[in-house]
CSV table of N, CA and C in Angstrom, one decimal:
chain,number,residue,atom,x,y,z
A,1,MET,N,-24.3,-10.5,10.9
A,1,MET,CA,-23.5,-9.1,11.5
A,1,MET,C,-24.1,-8.3,10.2
A,2,THR,N,-24.3,-7.2,10.8
A,2,THR,CA,-24.6,-6.1,10.0
A,2,THR,C,-24.2,-5.1,9.0
A,3,ALA,N,-24.5,-4.6,8.1
A,3,ALA,CA,-23.6,-3.7,7.2
A,3,ALA,C,-22.7,-2.6,8.1
A,4,SER,N,-23.3,-2.0,9.1
A,4,SER,CA,-22.6,-0.7,9.7
A,4,SER,C,-21.7,-1.3,10.8
A,5,ASN,N,-21.7,-2.7,11.2
A,5,ASN,CA,-20.5,-3.1,11.9
A,5,ASN,C,-19.4,-3.9,11.0
A,6,ARG,N,-19.5,-4.2,9.9
A,6,ARG,CA,-18.8,-5.2,9.4
A,6,ARG,C,-17.5,-4.6,9.2
A,7,PHE,N,-16.9,-3.6,8.9
A,7,PHE,CA,-15.5,-3.4,9.2
A,7,PHE,C,-15.2,-2.4,10.6
A,8,ARG,N,-15.6,-3.0,11.6
A,8,ARG,CA,-15.3,-2.1,12.6
A,8,ARG,C,-13.7,-2.5,13.6
A,9,PHE,N,-13.3,-3.7,13.1
A,9,PHE,CA,-11.9,-3.9,13.3
A,9,PHE,C,-11.0,-4.1,12.2
A,10,GLY,N,-11.3,-3.6,11.1
A,10,GLY,CA,-10.4,-2.8,10.0
A,10,GLY,C,-9.6,-1.8,10.5
A,11,PRO,N,-9.0,-1.6,9.5
A,11,PRO,CA,-8.2,-0.3,9.3
A,11,PRO,C,-8.7,1.1,9.5
A,12,THR,N,-8.7,2.5,10.3
A,12,THR,CA,-9.4,3.2,10.1
A,12,THR,C,-8.9,3.9,9.0
A,13,ARG,N,-9.8,5.4,8.6
A,13,ARG,CA,-9.7,6.0,7.4
A,13,ARG,C,-8.3,6.8,7.4
A,14,GLY,N,-7.6,7.0,8.9
A,14,GLY,CA,-6.5,7.5,8.9
A,14,GLY,C,-5.2,6.6,8.5
A,15,GLU,N,-5.5,5.8,8.8
A,15,GLU,CA,-4.7,4.4,8.8
A,15,GLU,C,-4.6,4.1,7.2
A,16,LEU,N,-5.7,4.0,6.8
A,16,LEU,CA,-5.6,3.8,5.2
A,16,LEU,C,-4.8,5.1,4.5
A,17,TRP,N,-4.8,6.2,4.9
A,17,TRP,CA,-4.3,7.0,3.9
A,17,TRP,C,-2.9,7.3,4.4
A,18,PHE,N,-2.6,6.6,5.6
A,18,PHE,CA,-1.0,6.3,6.1
A,18,PHE,C,-0.3,5.3,5.2
A,19,TRP,N,-1.2,4.4,5.5
A,19,TRP,CA,-0.5,3.2,4.6
A,19,TRP,C,-0.3,3.7,3.1
A,20,LEU,N,-1.4,4.4,2.3
A,20,LEU,CA,-1.4,4.7,1.1
A,20,LEU,C,0.2,5.6,0.6
A,21,ALA,N,0.3,6.9,1.7
A,21,ALA,CA,1.4,7.3,2.0
A,21,ALA,C,2.7,6.8,2.1
A,22,VAL,N,2.9,5.5,2.6
A,22,VAL,CA,3.9,5.0,3.0
A,22,VAL,C,3.9,4.3,1.5
A,23,SER,N,3.0,3.6,0.8
A,23,SER,CA,3.4,2.8,-0.6
A,23,SER,C,3.5,3.6,-1.2
A,24,ALA,N,3.5,4.9,-1.3
A,24,ALA,CA,3.8,6.3,-2.7
A,24,ALA,C,5.2,6.6,-2.3
A,25,ALA,N,5.6,6.5,-0.9
A,25,ALA,CA,6.8,6.9,-0.8
A,25,ALA,C,7.6,6.0,-0.9
A,26,GLY,N,7.3,4.3,-0.8
A,26,GLY,CA,8.0,3.3,-1.1
A,26,GLY,C,8.4,3.3,-2.5
A,27,LEU,N,7.0,3.5,-3.3
A,27,LEU,CA,7.5,3.3,-5.0
A,27,LEU,C,8.6,4.3,-5.2
A,28,ALA,N,8.3,5.3,-4.8
A,28,ALA,CA,8.9,6.7,-5.3
A,28,ALA,C,10.4,6.1,-4.8
A,29,PHE,N,11.0,5.8,-3.6
A,29,PHE,CA,12.1,5.8,-3.6
A,29,PHE,C,12.7,4.7,-4.1
A,30,MET,N,11.9,3.4,-4.5
A,30,MET,CA,12.6,2.3,-5.9
A,30,MET,C,12.6,3.0,-6.8
A,31,GLY,N,11.9,3.6,-7.5
A,31,GLY,CA,12.1,4.6,-8.5
A,31,GLY,C,13.2,5.3,-8.8
A,32,LEU,N,13.5,6.1,-7.5
A,32,LEU,CA,14.7,7.1,-7.5
A,32,LEU,C,15.9,6.3,-7.5
A,33,ALA,N,15.7,4.7,-6.6
A,33,ALA,CA,16.9,4.1,-7.0
A,33,ALA,C,17.5,3.7,-8.0
A,34,LEU,N,16.2,3.0,-8.8
A,34,LEU,CA,16.7,2.5,-10.3
A,34,LEU,C,17.0,3.7,-11.1
A,35,TRP,N,16.3,4.9,-10.9
A,35,TRP,CA,17.2,6.3,-11.7
A,35,TRP,C,18.3,6.1,-11.3
A,36,LEU,N,18.6,6.2,-10.0
A,36,LEU,CA,20.3,6.8,-10.0
A,36,LEU,C,21.6,5.8,-10.3
A,37,ARG,N,20.9,4.7,-9.6
A,37,ARG,CA,21.8,3.3,-9.8
A,37,ARG,C,21.6,2.4,-10.7
A,38,GLY,N,20.6,2.7,-11.8
A,38,GLY,CA,20.1,1.4,-12.6
A,38,GLY,C,20.0,0.4,-12.6
A,39,VAL,N,19.2,-0.4,-13.3
A,39,VAL,CA,18.6,-1.6,-13.1
A,39,VAL,C,19.4,-2.3,-12.6
A,40,PRO,N,19.3,-3.0,-11.5
A,40,PRO,CA,20.5,-4.5,-11.0
A,40,PRO,C,20.8,-5.5,-12.0
A,41,GLU,N,21.1,-6.3,-11.8
A,41,GLU,CA,21.4,-7.4,-12.4
A,41,GLU,C,21.5,-8.5,-11.4
A,42,GLY,N,21.1,-9.8,-11.8
A,42,GLY,CA,20.8,-10.9,-11.2
A,42,GLY,C,20.1,-10.9,-10.2
A,43,PRO,N,19.8,-11.7,-8.9
A,43,PRO,CA,18.7,-12.0,-8.1
A,43,PRO,C,18.6,-10.5,-7.2
A,44,ALA,N,19.5,-9.4,-7.5
A,44,ALA,CA,19.2,-7.8,-7.0
A,44,ALA,C,17.3,-8.0,-7.9
A,45,ILE,N,17.2,-8.0,-9.0
A,45,ILE,CA,16.4,-7.5,-9.5
A,45,ILE,C,14.9,-7.9,-9.2
A,46,ALA,N,15.1,-9.6,-8.4
A,46,ALA,CA,13.6,-9.9,-8.0
A,46,ALA,C,13.6,-9.1,-6.4
A,47,GLU,N,14.8,-8.8,-5.7
A,47,GLU,CA,14.8,-8.5,-4.4
A,47,GLU,C,14.2,-6.9,-4.3
A,48,LEU,N,14.9,-6.0,-5.5
A,48,LEU,CA,14.4,-4.6,-5.4
A,48,LEU,C,13.1,-4.6,-6.3
A,49,VAL,N,12.7,-5.2,-7.7
A,49,VAL,CA,11.5,-4.6,-8.1
A,49,VAL,C,10.2,-5.5,-7.9
A,50,GLY,N,10.5,-7.0,-7.8
A,50,GLY,CA,10.1,-7.9,-7.4
A,50,GLY,C,9.5,-8.1,-6.1
A,51,ILE,N,9.7,-8.1,-4.9
A,51,ILE,CA,9.3,-8.0,-3.5
A,51,ILE,C,9.1,-6.6,-3.1
A,52,ALA,N,10.1,-5.7,-3.2
A,52,ALA,CA,9.3,-4.4,-2.8
A,52,ALA,C,8.3,-3.6,-3.6
A,53,GLY,N,8.3,-4.0,-4.8
A,53,GLY,CA,7.4,-3.7,-5.9
A,53,GLY,C,6.0,-4.2,-5.5
A,54,VAL,N,5.8,-5.8,-5.4
A,54,VAL,CA,5.1,-6.4,-4.8
A,54,VAL,C,4.3,-5.4,-3.2
A,55,VAL,N,4.8,-5.4,-2.4
A,55,VAL,CA,4.8,-5.3,-1.2
A,55,VAL,C,3.9,-3.9,-1.3
A,56,PHE,N,5.1,-2.9,-2.0
A,56,PHE,CA,3.9,-1.4,-1.7
A,56,PHE,C,3.2,-1.2,-2.7
A,57,GLY,N,3.2,-2.1,-3.8
A,57,GLY,CA,1.8,-1.7,-4.7
A,57,GLY,C,0.6,-2.8,-4.7
A,58,TYR,N,0.4,-3.7,-3.3
A,58,TYR,CA,-0.4,-4.6,-2.4
A,58,TYR,C,-1.0,-3.0,-1.6
A,59,LEU,N,0.0,-2.7,-0.8
A,59,LEU,CA,-0.5,-1.8,0.4
A,59,LEU,C,-1.2,-0.9,-0.6
A,60,GLY,N,-0.8,0.0,-1.4
A,60,GLY,CA,-1.3,1.0,-1.9
A,60,GLY,C,-2.5,0.6,-2.7
A,61,GLY,N,-2.5,-0.4,-3.4
A,61,GLY,CA,-4.0,-0.9,-3.8
A,61,GLY,C,-4.9,-1.4,-3.1
A,62,ARG,N,-4.2,-2.0,-2.0
A,62,ARG,CA,-5.8,-2.2,-0.8
A,62,ARG,C,-5.8,-1.1,-0.4
A,63,SER,N,-5.0,-0.1,0.1
A,63,SER,CA,-5.8,1.3,0.7
A,63,SER,C,-6.5,2.0,-0.4
A,64,ILE,N,-6.1,2.0,-1.5
A,64,ILE,CA,-7.4,2.8,-2.5
A,64,ILE,C,-8.4,2.1,-2.8
A,65,LYS,N,-8.5,0.9,-2.8
A,65,LYS,CA,-9.5,0.1,-3.0
A,65,LYS,C,-10.5,0.2,-1.5
A,66,ARG,N,-9.9,0.2,-0.3
A,66,ARG,CA,-10.7,0.2,0.8
A,66,ARG,C,-11.3,1.8,0.7
A,67,LEU,N,-10.4,3.0,0.4
A,67,LEU,CA,-11.1,4.4,0.8
A,67,LEU,C,-12.2,4.3,-0.5
A,68,ILE,N,-12.3,4.0,-1.3
A,68,ILE,CA,-13.0,4.0,-2.2
A,68,ILE,C,-14.3,3.6,-2.1
A,69,ARG,N,-14.3,2.5,-1.7
A,69,ARG,CA,-15.5,1.5,-1.4
A,69,ARG,C,-16.4,2.1,0.4
A,70,ARG,N,-15.3,2.7,1.0
A,70,ARG,CA,-15.6,3.2,2.2
A,70,ARG,C,-15.7,2.0,3.4
A,71,GLU,N,-14.6,1.1,2.8
A,71,GLU,CA,-14.1,-0.5,3.7
A,71,GLU,C,-13.6,0.3,4.9
A,72,HIS,N,-13.8,1.2,5.8
A,72,HIS,CA,-13.7,1.3,7.1
A,72,HIS,C,-14.4,1.9,8.1
A,73,PRO,N,-14.1,1.6,9.7
A,73,PRO,CA,-14.8,2.3,10.3
A,73,PRO,C,-15.2,3.7,10.6
């Protein structure tokens, strides 16, 4: 496999920008919810901050990494 077609089946540049915007919006809404409602207690903290933070953080970080390294078709 050559370097020119290595990422041909991966997400396109537009898709990476879309996922970056979705993850930024998700993190912003999560921050807004924490600001308006306060930090939850009990298992809700794991759901809101743990799961949502990891998902949106991973999507954003992966998109930034791939855009910087130009790992897209």
